[in-house]
C-alpha cells in the first residue's frame, strides 16, 4: 500500500494536476478570505469555507478522473489485477495519495484564522470546525470520484459523471423539497445521499458526531464499492463459490446496510452525546439556569413544532433535542402545517409561520412564533432597508414558555391610560411576554381602586396630569404595599397631582431639561444624556457592559436619607456633577447656565422604598419619556429594553426566575487598515496560488525535457 501511495503521489505532482488542484483551491480560499475577513472585517472563517466548498464539484472530478480510468484505458490495470497485494490496499493507497493533496490547502488555510487574531476577537472553535468540515467534505468527494473512475475507461465520462454525482449530493435537500414538501418514501431514500446537511451542521459551530460519522461511513462505502468494482473484473465466481475478497452483490448490500444502520444508531443517540457546542458564546448549549429548572420540572409538557420534521430548522432541532435529553417530562411532536393547516387554531387565533412552536401543558399553552426565535436587527442607510440575524433566542423563549404553561398564577401588570400615556412597542411587549407577565390597560375611572391582583402599575409618560381621584387611588394602592413604575416627560403646563405622587416618596423634579456638560455622559448633543450606571438589580446585565440612553431627561431631586427615615433611595442612574437643568431651553441658542437653572448632579432613575406598618411601598421613577422606545434602546444595543424588563421583573412574584437573554451571533468586527488587508490579500490570493502553480510548472517542464 505504501508503494502505491508513493507512486500515485509522485504521479500527481509530476503531471502538474496536483499543483493545479492546490493552486486553484488556495486561490478561491484566498479570494473569499480577502473579501469576507480582510475587507469586511468578519471574524468567521466559516463564511469562507461555505463559499469555497462548491468548488469541489469541479476540481475533484478533474483530480480523480484518471486515477483508475486511465489505467483501464491503457490496460495497465492488468498489473493491479494480478498483483500480490489486495485490491483494497491498492484502492486505499490511491485514496490516501489524493487525500494528501487535499490536506495541503487545508493545512495552509488552517493558519488563516490565527492571522485574524492579530486584528480582533476570532471564534477559533468555530473556525477550525469549519476547516474540519472542509476536509471531510473534500474527502468524501474524493472517494466518490475514485468510485466513478473505477466504472469507466474514459476520463471525460469519469469527470462528467463525478460532477453530476457531487452536484446531486450538494443539491439533495432542495431536490427533495421539490419532490415533496412533506416527505415520502422516495425523499427518505434520496436523503441517504445528502452531502450538504451534515456540512451545514458543522459550519453552525456544533461538532456533530452524526455528521462526522456520515462522511466517514460514506467515504468507506465508496471505497468499498470501488474495491468491488475492481474485484468484479478480477474474479468470476458464482454465488455458490463465493470467497473472501471476491466481488459479491450480497457483500455490497451488506455494506450499504451496515452504513445505513450505523448512521441510524448514531442519530438516535442523546443530543448531549453526539454534539459538542464549539461556539464562542455557547449558542446551542443550555444554560445552568435552564438545567436547574428542568431538574425540578415534574409535570408533562408537549412542544409541537409546526413543520415537517425533514424541513425543521437545524439549530432549533438541536436545542429541542437537548430539552428532551434533560427531562423525561418534555415531548416534542412535529405537525406538518400543509397536512394539518388548522392545528394551531386550537391554541391561537393569530397566524403562525413555519418552525413556530406551541408549548402545551394541562394548565395553558403558549405560542412561540419562529420570528421570535432569532434576533433580527434592521438598518436603514438612506438608500435601502436591510436586516440581518444577530442572535439566537431559542433557549430563552422555550424555557420562558415552559415556566408560563406550568405556573399556577401569572402576574398581572397594569398600564394606566386616559392621560395620553405612551403605548409600549411590540418589542417591549415581547420582553414582558418572555418574562411571563400578563398586562392590561387600566383606566382608573373605571375602577373603585387599583385591583388587588396588580403586581405593579406602570404610568408610561403621561401627556396630561392625573386627576385628583386618580391620585387618591394610586396613593391608596401604595399604602397597601403597592408598586408603581413612573416614567415622566417634560410638560409645559403644571402637573400638581403627578408632583403629589412623587411627593409621596419625598421626590421632586427640577424645572427644565438636563444638559450634560461632561463629554463622557452625553452622545452628540448635551441633551442626549448617557447617565452613569450604578450596580443594582435594575441594571443587571447592563452595569459595566452597556450605556443607557436617556434623551431629553428631567432631573429627579432626591433628598439625603435621614437616619430613621421611613424612605430609602437607590439612585442607579445619575448625571455627572457638571450637569444642570436648563429652564428656558425652548428659546436657547447655545448651551450655558442661566440664572435660576438647577445645578446637578441629578438622578435619572431612582428606586424609593417606603416602610409601612405592614410591608413596603415601592416606586421607581425614570425622567425621560423617550427612554423606553425602540429608537432609544437600539442606540445602546437594547440596554434600555433590558432596563425596562429588569424593572418589571423586580415587581413580579415568580416562584423561579427563568428570563434568559438571547445569545448574540455578533463578534466585534476585525480592525485592519486598508494597506494591511491588501498586503495579506495579495499573499493569500496571488502569491501562494502562483507559487503552487509555478512549482508544478517547473517540475513538469524539467521532466518533459528529460
PDB file of N, CA, C and O in Angstrom, residues 8-41:
ATOM      1  N   UNK A   8       1.399   7.074  -6.636  1.00  0.00           N
ATOM      2  CA  UNK A   8       0.324   7.977  -7.039  1.00  0.00           C
ATOM      3  C   UNK A   8       0.649   9.422  -6.681  1.00  0.00           C
ATOM      4  O   UNK A   8       0.366  10.340  -7.449  1.00  0.00           O
ATOM      5  N   UNK A   9       1.265   9.620  -5.530  1.00  0.00           N
ATOM      6  CA  UNK A   9       1.608  10.980  -5.119  1.00  0.00           C
ATOM      7  C   UNK A   9       2.613  11.593  -6.090  1.00  0.00           C
ATOM      8  O   UNK A   9       2.480  12.753  -6.506  1.00  0.00           O
ATOM      9  N   UNK A  10       3.623  10.811  -6.465  1.00  0.00           N
ATOM     10  CA  UNK A  10       4.618  11.302  -7.429  1.00  0.00           C
ATOM     11  C   UNK A  10       3.973  11.584  -8.781  1.00  0.00           C
ATOM     12  O   UNK A  10       4.271  12.589  -9.440  1.00  0.00           O
ATOM     13  N   UNK A  11       3.056  10.710  -9.183  1.00  0.00           N
ATOM     14  CA  UNK A  11       2.398  10.885 -10.480  1.00  0.00           C
ATOM     15  C   UNK A  11       1.637  12.203 -10.535  1.00  0.00           C
ATOM     16  O   UNK A  11       1.721  12.951 -11.517  1.00  0.00           O
ATOM     17  N   UNK A  12       0.908  12.501  -9.489  1.00  0.00           N
ATOM     18  CA  UNK A  12       0.102  13.718  -9.488  1.00  0.00           C
ATOM     19  C   UNK A  12       0.961  14.973  -9.450  1.00  0.00           C
ATOM     20  O   UNK A  12       0.641  15.977 -10.097  1.00  0.00           O
ATOM     21  N   UNK A  13       2.023  14.934  -8.715  1.00  0.00           N
ATOM     22  CA  UNK A  13       2.864  16.126  -8.655  1.00  0.00           C
ATOM     23  C   UNK A  13       3.747  16.260  -9.886  1.00  0.00           C
ATOM     24  O   UNK A  13       4.078  17.361 -10.302  1.00  0.00           O
ATOM     25  N   UNK A  14       4.129  15.139 -10.511  1.00  0.00           N
ATOM     26  CA  UNK A  14       4.940  15.220 -11.728  1.00  0.00           C
ATOM     27  C   UNK A  14       4.108  15.620 -12.935  1.00  0.00           C
ATOM     28  O   UNK A  14       4.632  16.168 -13.904  1.00  0.00           O
ATOM     29  N   UNK A  15       2.780  15.355 -12.877  1.00  0.00           N
ATOM     30  CA  UNK A  15       1.929  15.673 -14.026  1.00  0.00           C
ATOM     31  C   UNK A  15       1.247  17.038 -13.898  1.00  0.00           C
ATOM     32  O   UNK A  15       0.402  17.380 -14.710  1.00  0.00           O
ATOM     33  N   UNK A  16       1.560  17.793 -12.882  1.00  0.00           N
ATOM     34  CA  UNK A  16       1.074  19.158 -12.690  1.00  0.00           C
ATOM     35  C   UNK A  16      -0.350  19.212 -12.132  1.00  0.00           C
ATOM     36  O   UNK A  16      -0.789  20.253 -11.625  1.00  0.00           O
ATOM     37  N   UNK A  17      -1.104  18.100 -12.180  1.00  0.00           N
ATOM     38  CA  UNK A  17      -2.503  18.136 -11.738  1.00  0.00           C
ATOM     39  C   UNK A  17      -2.599  18.423 -10.249  1.00  0.00           C
ATOM     40  O   UNK A  17      -3.457  19.182  -9.788  1.00  0.00           O
ATOM     41  N   UNK A  18      -1.698  17.808  -9.466  1.00  0.00           N
ATOM     42  CA  UNK A  18      -1.729  18.029  -8.027  1.00  0.00           C
ATOM     43  C   UNK A  18      -1.491  19.480  -7.669  1.00  0.00           C
ATOM     44  O   UNK A  18      -2.214  20.057  -6.840  1.00  0.00           O
ATOM     45  N   UNK A  19      -0.484  20.089  -8.303  1.00  0.00           N
ATOM     46  CA  UNK A  19      -0.204  21.507  -8.037  1.00  0.00           C
ATOM     47  C   UNK A  19      -1.344  22.404  -8.524  1.00  0.00           C
ATOM     48  O   UNK A  19      -1.639  23.437  -7.918  1.00  0.00           O
ATOM     49  N   UNK A  20      -1.981  22.009  -9.632  1.00  0.00           N
ATOM     50  CA  UNK A  20      -3.105  22.788 -10.141  1.00  0.00           C
ATOM     51  C   UNK A  20      -4.260  22.766  -9.139  1.00  0.00           C
ATOM     52  O   UNK A  20      -4.876  23.805  -8.863  1.00  0.00           O
ATOM     53  N   UNK A  21      -4.561  21.588  -8.592  1.00  0.00           N
ATOM     54  CA  UNK A  21      -5.636  21.477  -7.591  1.00  0.00           C
ATOM     55  C   UNK A  21      -5.319  22.343  -6.375  1.00  0.00           C
ATOM     56  O   UNK A  21      -6.184  23.082  -5.885  1.00  0.00           O
ATOM     57  N   UNK A  22      -4.087  22.275  -5.887  1.00  0.00           N
ATOM     58  CA  UNK A  22      -3.701  23.067  -4.716  1.00  0.00           C
ATOM     59  C   UNK A  22      -3.778  24.559  -5.025  1.00  0.00           C
ATOM     60  O   UNK A  22      -4.304  25.357  -4.240  1.00  0.00           O
ATOM     61  N   UNK A  23      -3.265  24.952  -6.186  1.00  0.00           N
ATOM     62  CA  UNK A  23      -3.253  26.364  -6.554  1.00  0.00           C
ATOM     63  C   UNK A  23      -4.648  26.938  -6.702  1.00  0.00           C
ATOM     64  O   UNK A  23      -4.950  28.034  -6.200  1.00  0.00           O
ATOM     65  N   UNK A  24      -5.521  26.211  -7.399  1.00  0.00           N
ATOM     66  CA  UNK A  24      -6.893  26.689  -7.592  1.00  0.00           C
ATOM     67  C   UNK A  24      -7.618  26.773  -6.247  1.00  0.00           C
ATOM     68  O   UNK A  24      -8.328  27.749  -5.966  1.00  0.00           O
ATOM     69  N   UNK A  25      -7.431  25.756  -5.402  1.00  0.00           N
ATOM     70  CA  UNK A  25      -8.076  25.767  -4.082  1.00  0.00           C
ATOM     71  C   UNK A  25      -7.598  26.950  -3.254  1.00  0.00           C
ATOM     72  O   UNK A  25      -8.405  27.659  -2.627  1.00  0.00           O
ATOM     73  N   UNK A  26      -6.293  27.187  -3.235  1.00  0.00           N
ATOM     74  CA  UNK A  26      -5.746  28.298  -2.463  1.00  0.00           C
ATOM     75  C   UNK A  26      -6.218  29.643  -3.007  1.00  0.00           C
ATOM     76  O   UNK A  26      -6.448  30.588  -2.239  1.00  0.00           O
ATOM     77  N   UNK A  27      -6.382  29.732  -4.328  1.00  0.00           N
ATOM     78  CA  UNK A  27      -6.835  30.993  -4.912  1.00  0.00           C
ATOM     79  C   UNK A  27      -8.248  31.338  -4.437  1.00  0.00           C
ATOM     80  O   UNK A  27      -8.518  32.464  -3.999  1.00  0.00           O
ATOM     81  N   UNK A  28      -9.160  30.378  -4.526  1.00  0.00           N
ATOM     82  CA  UNK A  28     -10.543  30.668  -4.140  1.00  0.00           C
ATOM     83  C   UNK A  28     -10.673  30.841  -2.631  1.00  0.00           C
ATOM     84  O   UNK A  28     -11.447  31.696  -2.171  1.00  0.00           O
ATOM     85  N   UNK A  29      -9.938  30.047  -1.852  1.00  0.00           N
ATOM     86  CA  UNK A  29      -9.952  30.262  -0.403  1.00  0.00           C
ATOM     87  C   UNK A  29      -9.420  31.653  -0.090  1.00  0.00           C
ATOM     88  O   UNK A  29      -9.995  32.395   0.713  1.00  0.00           O
ATOM     89  N   UNK A  30      -8.319  32.020  -0.730  1.00  0.00           N
ATOM     90  CA  UNK A  30      -7.732  33.337  -0.501  1.00  0.00           C
ATOM     91  C   UNK A  30      -8.633  34.470  -0.947  1.00  0.00           C
ATOM     92  O   UNK A  30      -8.714  35.513  -0.287  1.00  0.00           O
ATOM     93  N   UNK A  31      -9.352  34.272  -2.054  1.00  0.00           N
ATOM     94  CA  UNK A  31     -10.221  35.328  -2.564  1.00  0.00           C
ATOM     95  C   UNK A  31     -11.360  35.602  -1.583  1.00  0.00           C
ATOM     96  O   UNK A  31     -11.625  36.765  -1.238  1.00  0.00           O
ATOM     97  N   UNK A  32     -12.037  34.549  -1.129  1.00  0.00           N
ATOM     98  CA  UNK A  32     -13.137  34.751  -0.181  1.00  0.00           C
ATOM     99  C   UNK A  32     -12.616  35.204   1.186  1.00  0.00           C
ATOM    100  O   UNK A  32     -13.296  35.956   1.899  1.00  0.00           O
ATOM    101  N   UNK A  33     -11.449  34.742   1.556  1.00  0.00           N
ATOM    102  CA  UNK A  33     -10.824  35.190   2.807  1.00  0.00           C
ATOM    103  C   UNK A  33     -10.540  36.692   2.736  1.00  0.00           C
ATOM    104  O   UNK A  33     -10.778  37.432   3.708  1.00  0.00           O
ATOM    105  N   UNK A  34     -10.060  37.137   1.597  1.00  0.00           N
ATOM    106  CA  UNK A  34      -9.769  38.559   1.412  1.00  0.00           C
ATOM    107  C   UNK A  34     -11.050  39.395   1.488  1.00  0.00           C
ATOM    108  O   UNK A  34     -11.097  40.423   2.177  1.00  0.00           O
ATOM    109  N   UNK A  35     -12.108  38.931   0.823  1.00  0.00           N
ATOM    110  CA  UNK A  35     -13.351  39.698   0.772  1.00  0.00           C
ATOM    111  C   UNK A  35     -14.040  39.709   2.132  1.00  0.00           C
ATOM    112  O   UNK A  35     -14.360  40.772   2.689  1.00  0.00           O
ATOM    113  N   UNK A  36     -14.287  38.523   2.686  1.00  0.00           N
ATOM    114  CA  UNK A  36     -15.080  38.433   3.920  1.00  0.00           C
ATOM    115  C   UNK A  36     -14.305  38.903   5.154  1.00  0.00           C
ATOM    116  O   UNK A  36     -14.800  39.702   5.954  1.00  0.00           O
ATOM    117  N   UNK A  37     -13.101  38.372   5.309  1.00  0.00           N
ATOM    118  CA  UNK A  37     -12.372  38.585   6.560  1.00  0.00           C
ATOM    119  C   UNK A  37     -11.510  39.844   6.547  1.00  0.00           C
ATOM    120  O   UNK A  37     -11.448  40.559   7.549  1.00  0.00           O
ATOM    121  N   UNK A  38     -10.835  40.099   5.437  1.00  0.00           N
ATOM    122  CA  UNK A  38      -9.897  41.217   5.404  1.00  0.00           C
ATOM    123  C   UNK A  38     -10.569  42.533   5.016  1.00  0.00           C
ATOM    124  O   UNK A  38     -10.304  43.574   5.623  1.00  0.00           O
ATOM    125  N   UNK A  39     -11.447  42.480   4.010  1.00  0.00           N
ATOM    126  CA  UNK A  39     -12.110  43.720   3.587  1.00  0.00           C
ATOM    127  C   UNK A  39     -13.287  44.068   4.496  1.00  0.00           C
ATOM    128  O   UNK A  39     -13.402  45.181   4.989  1.00  0.00           O
ATOM    129  N   UNK A  40     -14.175  43.094   4.705  1.00  0.00           N
ATOM    130  CA  UNK A  40     -15.368  43.352   5.519  1.00  0.00           C
ATOM    131  C   UNK A  40     -15.102  43.225   7.015  1.00  0.00           C
ATOM    132  O   UNK A  40     -15.929  43.641   7.827  1.00  0.00           O
ATOM    133  N   UNK A  41     -13.980  42.639   7.390  1.00  0.00           N
ATOM    134  CA  UNK A  41     -13.639  42.517   8.802  1.00  0.00           C
ATOM    135  C   UNK A  41     -14.445  41.468   9.546  1.00  0.00           C
ATOM    136  O   UNK A  41     -14.538  41.510  10.778  1.00  0.00           O
TER     137      UNK A  41
END
